[in-house]
Coordinates of C-alpha atoms in Angstrom, one line a residue:
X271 CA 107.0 110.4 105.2
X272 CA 103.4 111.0 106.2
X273 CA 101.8 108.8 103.2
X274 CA 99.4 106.1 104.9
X275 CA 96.2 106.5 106.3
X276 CA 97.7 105.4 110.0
X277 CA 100.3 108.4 109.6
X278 CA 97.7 110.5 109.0
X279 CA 95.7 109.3 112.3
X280 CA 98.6 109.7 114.4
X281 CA 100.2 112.7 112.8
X282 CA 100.4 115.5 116.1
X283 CA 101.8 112.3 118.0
X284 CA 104.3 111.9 115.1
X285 CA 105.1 115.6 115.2
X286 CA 105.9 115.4 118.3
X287 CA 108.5 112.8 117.9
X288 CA 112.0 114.6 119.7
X289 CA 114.5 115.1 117.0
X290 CA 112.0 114.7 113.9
X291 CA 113.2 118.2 111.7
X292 CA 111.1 117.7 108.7
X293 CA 108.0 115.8 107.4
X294 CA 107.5 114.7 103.4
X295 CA 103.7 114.2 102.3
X296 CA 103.4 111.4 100.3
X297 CA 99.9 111.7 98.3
X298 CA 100.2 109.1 95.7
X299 CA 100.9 106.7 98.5
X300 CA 98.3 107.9 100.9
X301 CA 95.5 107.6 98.7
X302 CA 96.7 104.0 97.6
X303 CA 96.3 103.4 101.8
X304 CA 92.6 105.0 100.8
X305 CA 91.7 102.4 98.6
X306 CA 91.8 105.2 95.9
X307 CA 95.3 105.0 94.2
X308 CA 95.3 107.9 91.4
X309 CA 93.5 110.7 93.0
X310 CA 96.1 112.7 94.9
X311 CA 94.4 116.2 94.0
X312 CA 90.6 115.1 95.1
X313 CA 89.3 117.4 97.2
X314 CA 89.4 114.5 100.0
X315 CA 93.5 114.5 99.8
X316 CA 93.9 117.5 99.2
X317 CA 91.8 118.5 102.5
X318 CA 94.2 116.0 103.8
X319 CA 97.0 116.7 102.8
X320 CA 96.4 120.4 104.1
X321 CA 96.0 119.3 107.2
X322 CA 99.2 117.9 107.3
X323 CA 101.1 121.0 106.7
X324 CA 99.5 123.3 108.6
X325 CA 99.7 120.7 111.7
X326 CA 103.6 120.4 110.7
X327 CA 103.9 124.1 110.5
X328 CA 101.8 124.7 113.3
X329 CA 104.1 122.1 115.9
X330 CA 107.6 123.5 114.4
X331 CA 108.5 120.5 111.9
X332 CA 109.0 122.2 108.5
X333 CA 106.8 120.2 105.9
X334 CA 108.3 119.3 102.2
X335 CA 106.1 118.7 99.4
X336 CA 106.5 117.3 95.7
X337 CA 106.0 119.2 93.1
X338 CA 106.4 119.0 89.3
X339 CA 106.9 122.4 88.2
X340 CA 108.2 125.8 89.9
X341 CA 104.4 127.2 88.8
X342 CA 103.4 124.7 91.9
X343 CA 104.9 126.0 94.4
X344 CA 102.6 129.5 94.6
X345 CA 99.9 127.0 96.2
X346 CA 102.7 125.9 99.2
X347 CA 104.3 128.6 99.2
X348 CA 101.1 130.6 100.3
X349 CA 100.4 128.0 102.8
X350 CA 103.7 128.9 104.2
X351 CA 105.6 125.6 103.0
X352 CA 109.3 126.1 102.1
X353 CA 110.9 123.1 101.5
X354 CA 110.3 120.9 97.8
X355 CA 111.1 118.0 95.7
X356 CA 110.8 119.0 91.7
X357 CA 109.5 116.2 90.1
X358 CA 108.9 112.7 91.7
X359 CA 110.4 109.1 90.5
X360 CA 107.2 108.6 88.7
X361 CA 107.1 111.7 86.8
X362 CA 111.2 111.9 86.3
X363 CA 110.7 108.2 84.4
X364 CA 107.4 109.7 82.3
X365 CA 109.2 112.7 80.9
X366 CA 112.7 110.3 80.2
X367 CA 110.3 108.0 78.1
X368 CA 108.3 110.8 76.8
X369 CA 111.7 111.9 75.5
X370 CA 113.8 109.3 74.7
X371 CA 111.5 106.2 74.3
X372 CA 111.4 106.6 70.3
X373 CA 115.1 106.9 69.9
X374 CA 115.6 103.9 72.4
X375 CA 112.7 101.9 70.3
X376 CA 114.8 102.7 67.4
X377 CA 118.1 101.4 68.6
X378 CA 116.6 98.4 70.0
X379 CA 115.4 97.6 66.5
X380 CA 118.1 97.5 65.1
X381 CA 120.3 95.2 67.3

């Protein structure tokens, strides 16, 4: 995972790690690092996080991004990034709760 600022610093020496066949951005960590948790499309990460795939794509080491809809993946995909993770932990829980969280309130009323 490239998702701290120190990653970020070192990132060709990462690359060039022998055996290393695939990267994972990590922006909601990364801006945390930042000192500016929440703002993983600012135009600051998302410069950043740019540079991270082309560098990846550039050295050979295929970069895989997170995404929360197939729609998203026209942006990456463009930027010749082939490799994604549909929804992250954080976003699986939301839409779990958005769904179910009445219904559960409701059971656990009643017990």
């Amino acid at each position: 995972m490239i998702e701290k600022r120190g990653a970020v610093e070192q990132l060709e020496e990462i690359l060039s790690l022998p055996g290393l066949d695939m990267i994972q951005w990590g922006a909601a960590d990364y801006t945390i690092s930042m000192g500016r948790p929440g703002q993983w499309t600012s135009p600051e990460t998302k410069a950043v996080e740019k540079r991270v795939f082309e560098a990846a794509l550039r050295m050979g080491v295929p970069p895989r991004c997170e995404i929360n809809s197939p729609d998203a993946a026209k942006y990456y995909l463009d930027m010749g990034v082939r490799h994604f993770c549909i929804g992250t932990d954080l976003f699986v829980w939301f839409e779990w709760c958005k769904k179910n969280g009445e219904a559960m309130r409701r059971v656990l009323e009643g017990a």
